[in-house]
PDB file of C-alpha atoms and ligand atoms in Angstrom:
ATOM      1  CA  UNK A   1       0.000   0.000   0.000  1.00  0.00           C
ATOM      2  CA  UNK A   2       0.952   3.254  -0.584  1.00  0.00           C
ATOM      3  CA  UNK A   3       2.013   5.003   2.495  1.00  0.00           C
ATOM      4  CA  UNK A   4       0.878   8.576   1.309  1.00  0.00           C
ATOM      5  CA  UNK A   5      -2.536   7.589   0.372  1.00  0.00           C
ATOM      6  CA  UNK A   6      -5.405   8.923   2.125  1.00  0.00           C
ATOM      7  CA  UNK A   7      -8.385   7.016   3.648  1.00  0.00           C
ATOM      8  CA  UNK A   8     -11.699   6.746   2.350  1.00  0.00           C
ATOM      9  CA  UNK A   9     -14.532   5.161   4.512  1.00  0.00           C
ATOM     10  CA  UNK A  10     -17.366   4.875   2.974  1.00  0.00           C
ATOM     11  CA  UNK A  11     -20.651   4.449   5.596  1.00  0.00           C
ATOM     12  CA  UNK A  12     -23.414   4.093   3.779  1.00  0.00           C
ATOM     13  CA  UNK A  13     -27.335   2.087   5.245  1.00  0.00           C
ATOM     14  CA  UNK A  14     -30.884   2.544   5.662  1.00  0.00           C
ATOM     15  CA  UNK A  15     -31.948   5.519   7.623  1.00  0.00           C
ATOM     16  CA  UNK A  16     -31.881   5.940  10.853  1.00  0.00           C
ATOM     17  CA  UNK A  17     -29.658   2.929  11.248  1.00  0.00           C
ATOM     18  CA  UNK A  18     -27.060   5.497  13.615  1.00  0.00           C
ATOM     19  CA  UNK A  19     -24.723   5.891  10.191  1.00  0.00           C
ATOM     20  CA  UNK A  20     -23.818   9.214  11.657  1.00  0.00           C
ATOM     21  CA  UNK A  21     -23.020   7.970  15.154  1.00  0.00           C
ATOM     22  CA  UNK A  22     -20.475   5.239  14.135  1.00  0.00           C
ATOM     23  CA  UNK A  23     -19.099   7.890  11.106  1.00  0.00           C
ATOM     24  CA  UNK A  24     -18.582  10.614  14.284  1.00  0.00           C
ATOM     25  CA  UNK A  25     -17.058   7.689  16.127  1.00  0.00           C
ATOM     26  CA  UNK A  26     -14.812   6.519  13.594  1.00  0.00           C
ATOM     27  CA  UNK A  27     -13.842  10.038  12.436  1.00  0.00           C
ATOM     28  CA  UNK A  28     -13.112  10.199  16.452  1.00  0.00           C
ATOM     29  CA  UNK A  29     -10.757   7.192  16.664  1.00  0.00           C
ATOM     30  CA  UNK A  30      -8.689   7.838  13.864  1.00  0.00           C
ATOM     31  CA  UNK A  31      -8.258  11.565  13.695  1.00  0.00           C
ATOM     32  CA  UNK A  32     -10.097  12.129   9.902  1.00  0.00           C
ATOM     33  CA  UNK A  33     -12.489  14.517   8.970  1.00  0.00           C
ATOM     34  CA  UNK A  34     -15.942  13.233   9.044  1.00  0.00           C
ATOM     35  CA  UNK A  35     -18.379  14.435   6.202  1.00  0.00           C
ATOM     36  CA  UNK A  36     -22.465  14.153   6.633  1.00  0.00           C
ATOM     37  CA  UNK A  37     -23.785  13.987   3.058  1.00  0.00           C
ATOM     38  CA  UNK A  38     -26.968  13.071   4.380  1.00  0.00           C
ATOM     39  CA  UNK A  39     -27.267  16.904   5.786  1.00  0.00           C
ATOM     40  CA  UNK A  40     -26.315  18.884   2.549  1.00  0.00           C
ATOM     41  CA  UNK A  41     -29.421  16.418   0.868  1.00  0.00           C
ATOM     42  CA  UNK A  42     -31.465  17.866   3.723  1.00  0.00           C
ATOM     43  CA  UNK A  43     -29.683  21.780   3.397  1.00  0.00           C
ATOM     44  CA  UNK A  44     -30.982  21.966   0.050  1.00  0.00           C
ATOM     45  CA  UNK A  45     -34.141  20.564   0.836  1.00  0.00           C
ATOM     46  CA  UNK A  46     -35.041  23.503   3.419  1.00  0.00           C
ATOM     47  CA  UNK A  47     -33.791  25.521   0.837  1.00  0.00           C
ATOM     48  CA  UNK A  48     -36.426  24.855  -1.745  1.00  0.00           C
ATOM     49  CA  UNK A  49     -38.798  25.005   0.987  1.00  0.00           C
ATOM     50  CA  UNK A  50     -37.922  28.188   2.438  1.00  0.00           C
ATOM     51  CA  UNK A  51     -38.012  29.511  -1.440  1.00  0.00           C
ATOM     52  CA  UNK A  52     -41.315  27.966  -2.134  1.00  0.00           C
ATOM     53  CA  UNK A  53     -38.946  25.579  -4.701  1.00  0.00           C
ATOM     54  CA  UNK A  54     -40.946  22.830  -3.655  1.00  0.00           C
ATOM     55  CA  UNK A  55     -44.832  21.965  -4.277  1.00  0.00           C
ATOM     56  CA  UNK A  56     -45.740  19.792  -1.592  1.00  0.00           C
ATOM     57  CA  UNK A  57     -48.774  18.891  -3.754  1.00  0.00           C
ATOM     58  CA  UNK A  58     -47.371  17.416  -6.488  1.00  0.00           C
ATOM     59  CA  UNK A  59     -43.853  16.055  -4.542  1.00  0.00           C
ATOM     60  CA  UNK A  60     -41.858  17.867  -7.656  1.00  0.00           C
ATOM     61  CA  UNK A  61     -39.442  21.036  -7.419  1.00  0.00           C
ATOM     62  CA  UNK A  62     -39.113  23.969  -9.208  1.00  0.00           C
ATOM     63  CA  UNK A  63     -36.365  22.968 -11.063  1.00  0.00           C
ATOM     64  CA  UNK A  64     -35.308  26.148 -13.328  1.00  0.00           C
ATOM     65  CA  UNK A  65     -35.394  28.008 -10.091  1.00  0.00           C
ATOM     66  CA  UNK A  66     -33.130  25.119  -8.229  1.00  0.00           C
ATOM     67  CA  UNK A  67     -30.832  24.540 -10.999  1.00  0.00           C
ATOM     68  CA  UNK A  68     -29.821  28.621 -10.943  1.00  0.00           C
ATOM     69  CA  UNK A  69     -30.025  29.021  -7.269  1.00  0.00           C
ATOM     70  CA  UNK A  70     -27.286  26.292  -6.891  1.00  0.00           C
ATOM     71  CA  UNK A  71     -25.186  28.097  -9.122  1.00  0.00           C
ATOM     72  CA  UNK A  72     -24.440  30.173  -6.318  1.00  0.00           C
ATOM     73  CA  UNK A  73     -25.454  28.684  -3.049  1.00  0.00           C
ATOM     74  CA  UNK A  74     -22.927  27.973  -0.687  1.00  0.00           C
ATOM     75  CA  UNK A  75     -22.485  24.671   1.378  1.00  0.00           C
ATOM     76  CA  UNK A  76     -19.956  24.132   4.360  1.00  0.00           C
ATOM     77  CA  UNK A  77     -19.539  22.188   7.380  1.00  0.00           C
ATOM     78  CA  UNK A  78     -18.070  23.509  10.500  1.00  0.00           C
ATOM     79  CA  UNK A  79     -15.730  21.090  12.305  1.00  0.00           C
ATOM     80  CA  UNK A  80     -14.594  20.010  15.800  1.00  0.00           C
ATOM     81  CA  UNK A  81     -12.366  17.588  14.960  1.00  0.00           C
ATOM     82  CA  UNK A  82     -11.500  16.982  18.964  1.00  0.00           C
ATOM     83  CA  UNK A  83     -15.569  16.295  19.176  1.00  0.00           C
ATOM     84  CA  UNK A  84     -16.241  15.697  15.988  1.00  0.00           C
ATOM     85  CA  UNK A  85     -19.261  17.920  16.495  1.00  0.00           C
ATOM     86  CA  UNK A  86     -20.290  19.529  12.917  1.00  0.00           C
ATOM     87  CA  UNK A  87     -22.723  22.076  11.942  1.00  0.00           C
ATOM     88  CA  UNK A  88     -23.439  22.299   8.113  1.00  0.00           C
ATOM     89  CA  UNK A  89     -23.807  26.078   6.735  1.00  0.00           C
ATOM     90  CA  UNK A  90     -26.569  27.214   4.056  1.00  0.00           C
ATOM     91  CA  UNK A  91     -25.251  30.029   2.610  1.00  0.00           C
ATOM     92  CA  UNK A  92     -23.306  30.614   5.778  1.00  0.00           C
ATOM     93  CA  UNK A  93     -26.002  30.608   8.164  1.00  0.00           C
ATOM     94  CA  UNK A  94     -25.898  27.608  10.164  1.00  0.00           C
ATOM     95  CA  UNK A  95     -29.769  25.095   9.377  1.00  0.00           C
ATOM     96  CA  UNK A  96     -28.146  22.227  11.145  1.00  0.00           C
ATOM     97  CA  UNK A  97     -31.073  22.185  14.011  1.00  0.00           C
ATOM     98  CA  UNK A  98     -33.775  23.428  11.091  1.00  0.00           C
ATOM     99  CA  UNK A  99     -32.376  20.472   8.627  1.00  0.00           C
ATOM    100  CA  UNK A 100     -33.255  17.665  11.590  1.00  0.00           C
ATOM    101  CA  UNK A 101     -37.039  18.760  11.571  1.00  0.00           C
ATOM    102  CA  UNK A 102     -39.708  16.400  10.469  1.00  0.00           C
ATOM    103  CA  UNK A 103     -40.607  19.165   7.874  1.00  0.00           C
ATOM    104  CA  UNK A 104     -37.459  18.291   5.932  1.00  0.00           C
ATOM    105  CA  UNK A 105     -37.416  14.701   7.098  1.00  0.00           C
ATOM    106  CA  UNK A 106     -40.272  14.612   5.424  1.00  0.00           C
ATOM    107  CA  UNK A 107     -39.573  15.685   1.746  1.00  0.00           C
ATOM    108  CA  UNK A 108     -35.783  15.316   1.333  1.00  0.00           C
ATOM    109  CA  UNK A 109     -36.161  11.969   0.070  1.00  0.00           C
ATOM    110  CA  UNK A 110     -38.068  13.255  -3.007  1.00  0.00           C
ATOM    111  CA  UNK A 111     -35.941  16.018  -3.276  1.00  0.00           C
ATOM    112  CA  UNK A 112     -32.861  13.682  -3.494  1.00  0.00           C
ATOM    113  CA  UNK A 113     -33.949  11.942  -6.451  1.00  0.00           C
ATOM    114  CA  UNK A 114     -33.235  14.946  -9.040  1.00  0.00           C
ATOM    115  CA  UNK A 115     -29.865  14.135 -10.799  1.00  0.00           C
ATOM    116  CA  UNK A 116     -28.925  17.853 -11.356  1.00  0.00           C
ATOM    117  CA  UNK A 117     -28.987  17.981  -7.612  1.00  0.00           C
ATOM    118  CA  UNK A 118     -27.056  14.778  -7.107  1.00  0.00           C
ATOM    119  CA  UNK A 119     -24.323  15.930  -9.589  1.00  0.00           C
ATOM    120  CA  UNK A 120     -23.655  19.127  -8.040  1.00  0.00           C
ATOM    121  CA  UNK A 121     -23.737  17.590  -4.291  1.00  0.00           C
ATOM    122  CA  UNK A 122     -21.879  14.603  -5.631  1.00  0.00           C
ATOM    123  CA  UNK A 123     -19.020  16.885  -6.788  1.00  0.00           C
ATOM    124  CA  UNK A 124     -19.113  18.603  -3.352  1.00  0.00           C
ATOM    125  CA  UNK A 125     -18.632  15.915  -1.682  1.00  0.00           C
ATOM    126  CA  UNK A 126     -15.406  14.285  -3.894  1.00  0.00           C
ATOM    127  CA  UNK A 127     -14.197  17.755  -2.918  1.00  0.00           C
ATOM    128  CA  UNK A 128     -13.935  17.286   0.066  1.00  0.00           C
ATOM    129  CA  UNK A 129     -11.612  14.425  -0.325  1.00  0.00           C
ATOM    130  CA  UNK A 130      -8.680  15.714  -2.112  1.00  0.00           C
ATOM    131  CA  UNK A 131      -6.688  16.911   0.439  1.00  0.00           C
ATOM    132  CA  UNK A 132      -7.632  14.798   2.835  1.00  0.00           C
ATOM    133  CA  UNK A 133      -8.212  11.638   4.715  1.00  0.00           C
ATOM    134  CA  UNK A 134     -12.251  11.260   5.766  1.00  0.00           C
ATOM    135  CA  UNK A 135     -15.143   9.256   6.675  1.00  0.00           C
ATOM    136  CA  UNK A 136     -18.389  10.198   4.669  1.00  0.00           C
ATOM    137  CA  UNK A 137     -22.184   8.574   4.962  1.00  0.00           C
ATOM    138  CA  UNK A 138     -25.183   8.946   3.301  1.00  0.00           C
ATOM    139  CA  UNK A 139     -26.753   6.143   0.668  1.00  0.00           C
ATOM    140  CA  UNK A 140     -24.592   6.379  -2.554  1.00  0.00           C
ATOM    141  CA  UNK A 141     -21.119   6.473  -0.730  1.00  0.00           C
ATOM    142  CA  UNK A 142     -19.572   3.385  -1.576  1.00  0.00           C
ATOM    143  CA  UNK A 143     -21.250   2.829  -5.036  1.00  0.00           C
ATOM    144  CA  UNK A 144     -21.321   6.190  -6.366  1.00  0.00           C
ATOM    145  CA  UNK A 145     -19.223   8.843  -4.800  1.00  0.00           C
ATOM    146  CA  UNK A 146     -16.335   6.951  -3.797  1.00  0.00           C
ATOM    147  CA  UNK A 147     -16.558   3.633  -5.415  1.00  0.00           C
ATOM    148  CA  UNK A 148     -12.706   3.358  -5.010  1.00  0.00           C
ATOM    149  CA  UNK A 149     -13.079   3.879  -1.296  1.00  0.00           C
ATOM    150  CA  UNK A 150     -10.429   1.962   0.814  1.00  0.00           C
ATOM    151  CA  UNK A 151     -13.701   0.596   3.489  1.00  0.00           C
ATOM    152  CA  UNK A 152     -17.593   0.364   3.008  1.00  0.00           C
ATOM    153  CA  UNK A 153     -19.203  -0.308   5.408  1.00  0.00           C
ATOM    154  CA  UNK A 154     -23.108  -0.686   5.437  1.00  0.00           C
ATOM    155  CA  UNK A 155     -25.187  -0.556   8.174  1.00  0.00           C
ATOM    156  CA  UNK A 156     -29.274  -2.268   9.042  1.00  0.00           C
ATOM    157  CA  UNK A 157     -31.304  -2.638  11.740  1.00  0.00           C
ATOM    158  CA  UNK A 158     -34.727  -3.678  12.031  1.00  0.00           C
ATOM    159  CA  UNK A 159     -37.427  -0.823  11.371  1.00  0.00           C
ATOM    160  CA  UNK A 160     -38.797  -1.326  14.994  1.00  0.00           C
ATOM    161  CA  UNK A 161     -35.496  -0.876  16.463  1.00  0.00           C
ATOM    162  CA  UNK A 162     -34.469   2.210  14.114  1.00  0.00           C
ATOM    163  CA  UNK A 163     -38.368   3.984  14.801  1.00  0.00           C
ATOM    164  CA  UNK A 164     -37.677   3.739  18.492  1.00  0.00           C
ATOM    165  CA  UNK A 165     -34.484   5.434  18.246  1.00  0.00           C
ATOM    166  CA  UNK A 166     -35.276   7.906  16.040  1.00  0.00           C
ATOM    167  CA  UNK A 167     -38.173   8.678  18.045  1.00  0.00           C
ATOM    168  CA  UNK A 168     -36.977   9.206  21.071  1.00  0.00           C
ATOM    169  CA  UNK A 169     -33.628  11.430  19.360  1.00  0.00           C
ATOM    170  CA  UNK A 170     -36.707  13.720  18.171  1.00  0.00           C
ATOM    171  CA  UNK A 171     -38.534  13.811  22.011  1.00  0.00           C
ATOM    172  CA  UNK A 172     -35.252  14.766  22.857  1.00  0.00           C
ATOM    173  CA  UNK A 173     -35.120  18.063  20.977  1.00  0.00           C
ATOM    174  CA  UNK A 174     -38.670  19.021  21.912  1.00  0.00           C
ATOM    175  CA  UNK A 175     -40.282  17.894  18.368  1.00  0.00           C
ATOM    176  CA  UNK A 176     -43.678  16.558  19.179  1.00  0.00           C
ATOM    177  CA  UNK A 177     -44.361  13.674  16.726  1.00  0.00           C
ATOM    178  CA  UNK A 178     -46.093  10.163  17.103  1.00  0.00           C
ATOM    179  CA  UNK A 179     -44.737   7.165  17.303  1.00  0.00           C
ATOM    180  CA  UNK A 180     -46.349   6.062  13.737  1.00  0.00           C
ATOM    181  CA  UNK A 181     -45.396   9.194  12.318  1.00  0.00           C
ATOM    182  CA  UNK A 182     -42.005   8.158  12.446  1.00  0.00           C
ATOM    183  CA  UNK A 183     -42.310   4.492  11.419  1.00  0.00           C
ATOM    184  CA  UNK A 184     -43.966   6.049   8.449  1.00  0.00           C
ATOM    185  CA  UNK A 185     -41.170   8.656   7.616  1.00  0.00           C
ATOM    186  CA  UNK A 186     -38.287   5.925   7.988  1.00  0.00           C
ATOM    187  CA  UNK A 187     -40.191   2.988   6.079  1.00  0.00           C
ATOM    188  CA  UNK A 188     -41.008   5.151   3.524  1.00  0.00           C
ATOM    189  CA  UNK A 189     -37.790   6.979   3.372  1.00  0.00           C
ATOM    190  CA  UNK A 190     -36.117   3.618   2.321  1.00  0.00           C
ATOM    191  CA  UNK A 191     -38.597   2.950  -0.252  1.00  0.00           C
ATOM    192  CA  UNK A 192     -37.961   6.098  -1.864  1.00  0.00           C
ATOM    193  CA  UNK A 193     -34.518   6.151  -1.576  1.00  0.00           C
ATOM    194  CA  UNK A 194     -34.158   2.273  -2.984  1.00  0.00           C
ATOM    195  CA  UNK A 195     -36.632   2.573  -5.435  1.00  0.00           C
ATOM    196  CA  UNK A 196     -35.218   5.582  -7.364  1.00  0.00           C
ATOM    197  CA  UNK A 197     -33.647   5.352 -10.559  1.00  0.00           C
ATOM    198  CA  UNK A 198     -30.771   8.117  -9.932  1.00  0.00           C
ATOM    199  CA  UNK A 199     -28.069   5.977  -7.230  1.00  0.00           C
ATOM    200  CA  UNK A 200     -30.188   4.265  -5.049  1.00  0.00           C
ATOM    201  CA  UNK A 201     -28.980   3.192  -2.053  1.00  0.00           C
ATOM    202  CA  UNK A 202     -28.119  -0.393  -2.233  1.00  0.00           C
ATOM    203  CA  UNK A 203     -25.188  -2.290  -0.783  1.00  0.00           C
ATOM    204  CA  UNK A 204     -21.680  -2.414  -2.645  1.00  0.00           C
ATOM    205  CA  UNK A 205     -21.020  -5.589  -3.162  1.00  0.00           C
ATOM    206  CA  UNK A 206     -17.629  -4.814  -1.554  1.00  0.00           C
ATOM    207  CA  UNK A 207     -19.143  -3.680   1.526  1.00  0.00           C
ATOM    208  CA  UNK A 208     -19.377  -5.051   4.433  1.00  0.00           C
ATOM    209  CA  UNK A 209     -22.719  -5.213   6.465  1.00  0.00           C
ATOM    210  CA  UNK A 210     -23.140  -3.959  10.322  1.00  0.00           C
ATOM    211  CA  UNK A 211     -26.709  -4.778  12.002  1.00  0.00           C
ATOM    212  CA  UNK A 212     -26.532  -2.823  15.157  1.00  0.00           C
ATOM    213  CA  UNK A 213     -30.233  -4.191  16.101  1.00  0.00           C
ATOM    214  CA  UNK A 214     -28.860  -5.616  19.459  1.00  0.00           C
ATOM    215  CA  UNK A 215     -25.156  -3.733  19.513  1.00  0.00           C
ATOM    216  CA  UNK A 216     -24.346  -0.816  21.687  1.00  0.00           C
ATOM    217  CA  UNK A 217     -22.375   2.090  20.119  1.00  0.00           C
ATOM    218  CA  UNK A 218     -19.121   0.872  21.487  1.00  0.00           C
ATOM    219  CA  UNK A 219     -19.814  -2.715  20.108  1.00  0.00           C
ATOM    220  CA  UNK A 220     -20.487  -1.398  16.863  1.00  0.00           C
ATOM    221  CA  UNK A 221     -17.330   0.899  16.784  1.00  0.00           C
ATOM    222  CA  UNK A 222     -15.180  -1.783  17.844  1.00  0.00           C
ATOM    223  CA  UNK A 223     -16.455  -4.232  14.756  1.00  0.00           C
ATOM    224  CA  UNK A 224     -15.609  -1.141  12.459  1.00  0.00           C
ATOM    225  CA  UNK A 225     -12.258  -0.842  13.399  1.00  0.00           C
ATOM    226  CA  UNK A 226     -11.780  -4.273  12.969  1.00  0.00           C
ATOM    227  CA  UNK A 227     -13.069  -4.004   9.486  1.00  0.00           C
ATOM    228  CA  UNK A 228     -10.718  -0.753   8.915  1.00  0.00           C
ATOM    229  CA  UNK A 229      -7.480  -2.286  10.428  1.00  0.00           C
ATOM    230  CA  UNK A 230      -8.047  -5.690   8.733  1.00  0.00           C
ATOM    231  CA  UNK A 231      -8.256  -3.395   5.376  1.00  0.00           C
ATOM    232  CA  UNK A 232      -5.854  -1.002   6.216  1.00  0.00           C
ATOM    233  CA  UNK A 233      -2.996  -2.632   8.607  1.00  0.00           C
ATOM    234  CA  UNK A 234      -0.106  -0.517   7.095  1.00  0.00           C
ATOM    235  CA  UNK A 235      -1.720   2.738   7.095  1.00  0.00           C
ATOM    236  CA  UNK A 236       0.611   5.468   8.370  1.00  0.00           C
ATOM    237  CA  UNK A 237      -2.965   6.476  10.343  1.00  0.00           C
ATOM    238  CA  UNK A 238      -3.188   3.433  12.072  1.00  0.00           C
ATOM    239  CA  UNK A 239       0.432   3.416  13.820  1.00  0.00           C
ATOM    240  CA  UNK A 240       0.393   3.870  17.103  1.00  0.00           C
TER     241      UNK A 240
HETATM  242  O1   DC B   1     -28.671  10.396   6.243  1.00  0.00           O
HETATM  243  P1   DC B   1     -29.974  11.225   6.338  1.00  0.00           P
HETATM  244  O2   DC B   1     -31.107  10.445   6.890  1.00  0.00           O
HETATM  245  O3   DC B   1     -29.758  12.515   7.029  1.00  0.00           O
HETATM  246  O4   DC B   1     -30.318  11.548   4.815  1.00  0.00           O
HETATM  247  C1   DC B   1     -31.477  12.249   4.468  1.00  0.00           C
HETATM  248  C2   DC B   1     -31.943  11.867   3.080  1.00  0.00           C
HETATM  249  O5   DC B   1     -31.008  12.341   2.108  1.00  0.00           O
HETATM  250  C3   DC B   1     -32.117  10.392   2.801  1.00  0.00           C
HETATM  251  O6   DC B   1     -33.418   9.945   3.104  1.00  0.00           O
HETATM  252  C4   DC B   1     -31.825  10.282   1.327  1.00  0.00           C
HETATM  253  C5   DC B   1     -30.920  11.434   1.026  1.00  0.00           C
HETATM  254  N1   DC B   1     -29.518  11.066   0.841  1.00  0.00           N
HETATM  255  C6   DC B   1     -29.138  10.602  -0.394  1.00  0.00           C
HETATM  256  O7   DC B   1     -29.976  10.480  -1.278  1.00  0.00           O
HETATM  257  N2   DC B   1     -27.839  10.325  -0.642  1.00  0.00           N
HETATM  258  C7   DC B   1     -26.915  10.449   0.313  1.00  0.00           C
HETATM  259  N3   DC B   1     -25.631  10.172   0.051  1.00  0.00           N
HETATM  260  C8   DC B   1     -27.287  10.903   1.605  1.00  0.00           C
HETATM  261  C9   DC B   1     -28.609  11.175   1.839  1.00  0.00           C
END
């Protein structure tokens, strides 16, 4: 292996399967930058909401309007790298509580199937891997964005076990919404985001496959690094 090389891990999985968690966690362990892609999907997706881009009627966009807008819009994260803590900026205003709401939960799946908008974030997101080492999840990671990636990992859990997390994440920020409300939004979430024509999220077949139903965050840290070290032994990153 090439000693210079940087890292790529690729996280990719259902959603609300704790992707981000274990991403943080890894991006913790081994000192690398951690990228979201999941949240600029959702930053642009407030964004044609806040512009009236989007016609919740019809599930379609505005797509003239879109296509100029992200000419010119502006999408950054800011980074802890000690905490990994990250907020992603919208034209330098930082959405990242307004981009969890159910509002956006709601429609970014439909928003994420437009290619123009895949291409642009797509390119964003490559981007941010040229200089340096990183961990990146979303849904199109390891098959589409970095298919060369040096570890994929890809990440299930059952949908009762995922609703009930998700559910009580959104209790604790204050966000009043049902139980069923949420089973709905993930279930149908997936089907969107497997069924669409533009990368859908499927597993590489290079990947390999973490159910965290019954594994605690450490447990489910520890079986990544396993995976990354097994892959990556000689790594100048992984020396003690
Ligand atoms: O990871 P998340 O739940 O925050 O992602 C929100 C939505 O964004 C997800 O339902 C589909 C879309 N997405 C995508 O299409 N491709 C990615 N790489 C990441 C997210």
């Amino acid at each position: 292996m090439n000693q210079n090389k940087r890292m790529i891990v690729a996280v990719d999985g259902y959603s609300s399967t704790g992707k981000s968690t274990l991403a943080r966690d890894i991006a913790r362990y081994f000192r690398i930058k951690y990228i979201d892609s999941g949240a600029m999907y959702r930053a642009i997706t407030l964004y044609a909401l806040r512009e009236g881009l989007y016609d919740r009627a019809n599930a379609t966009i505005n797509e003239k309007a879109l296509r100029k807008a992200l000419e010119h819009l502006t999408l950054d994260f800011e980074l802890d790298t000690d905490s990994g803590q990250q907020a992603i900026l919208l034209n330098g205003e930082d959405v990242e509580r307004e981009i969890r709401q159910m509002e956006v939960s709601q429609w970014v799946s439909s928003v994420s199937q437009y290619r123009f908008i895949r291409e642009k974030l797509v390119e964003k997101q490559r981007a941010f891997a040229r200089t340096d080492s990183l961990v990146m999840d979303g849904r199109d990671i390891g098959t589409v964005v970095f298919p060369q990636a040096d570890v994929k990992i890809f990440m299930t859990a059952s949908l009762e076990v995922r609703t009930q997390r998700r559910f009580k994440e959104l209790q604790e920020k204050g966000q009043h919404v049902s139980l069923e409300e949420v089973r709905h939004n993930v279930a149908e979430r997936d089907r969107i985001d497997q069924n669409r024509s533009e990368s859908p999220l499927r597993k590489a077949p290079d990947a390999e496959v973490i159910d965290n139903s019954h594994l605690s965050r450490q447990e489910q840290l520890q079986q990544a690094i396993d995976m990354i070290v097994k892959k990556m032994g000689d790594h100048p990153l992984l020396a003690p």
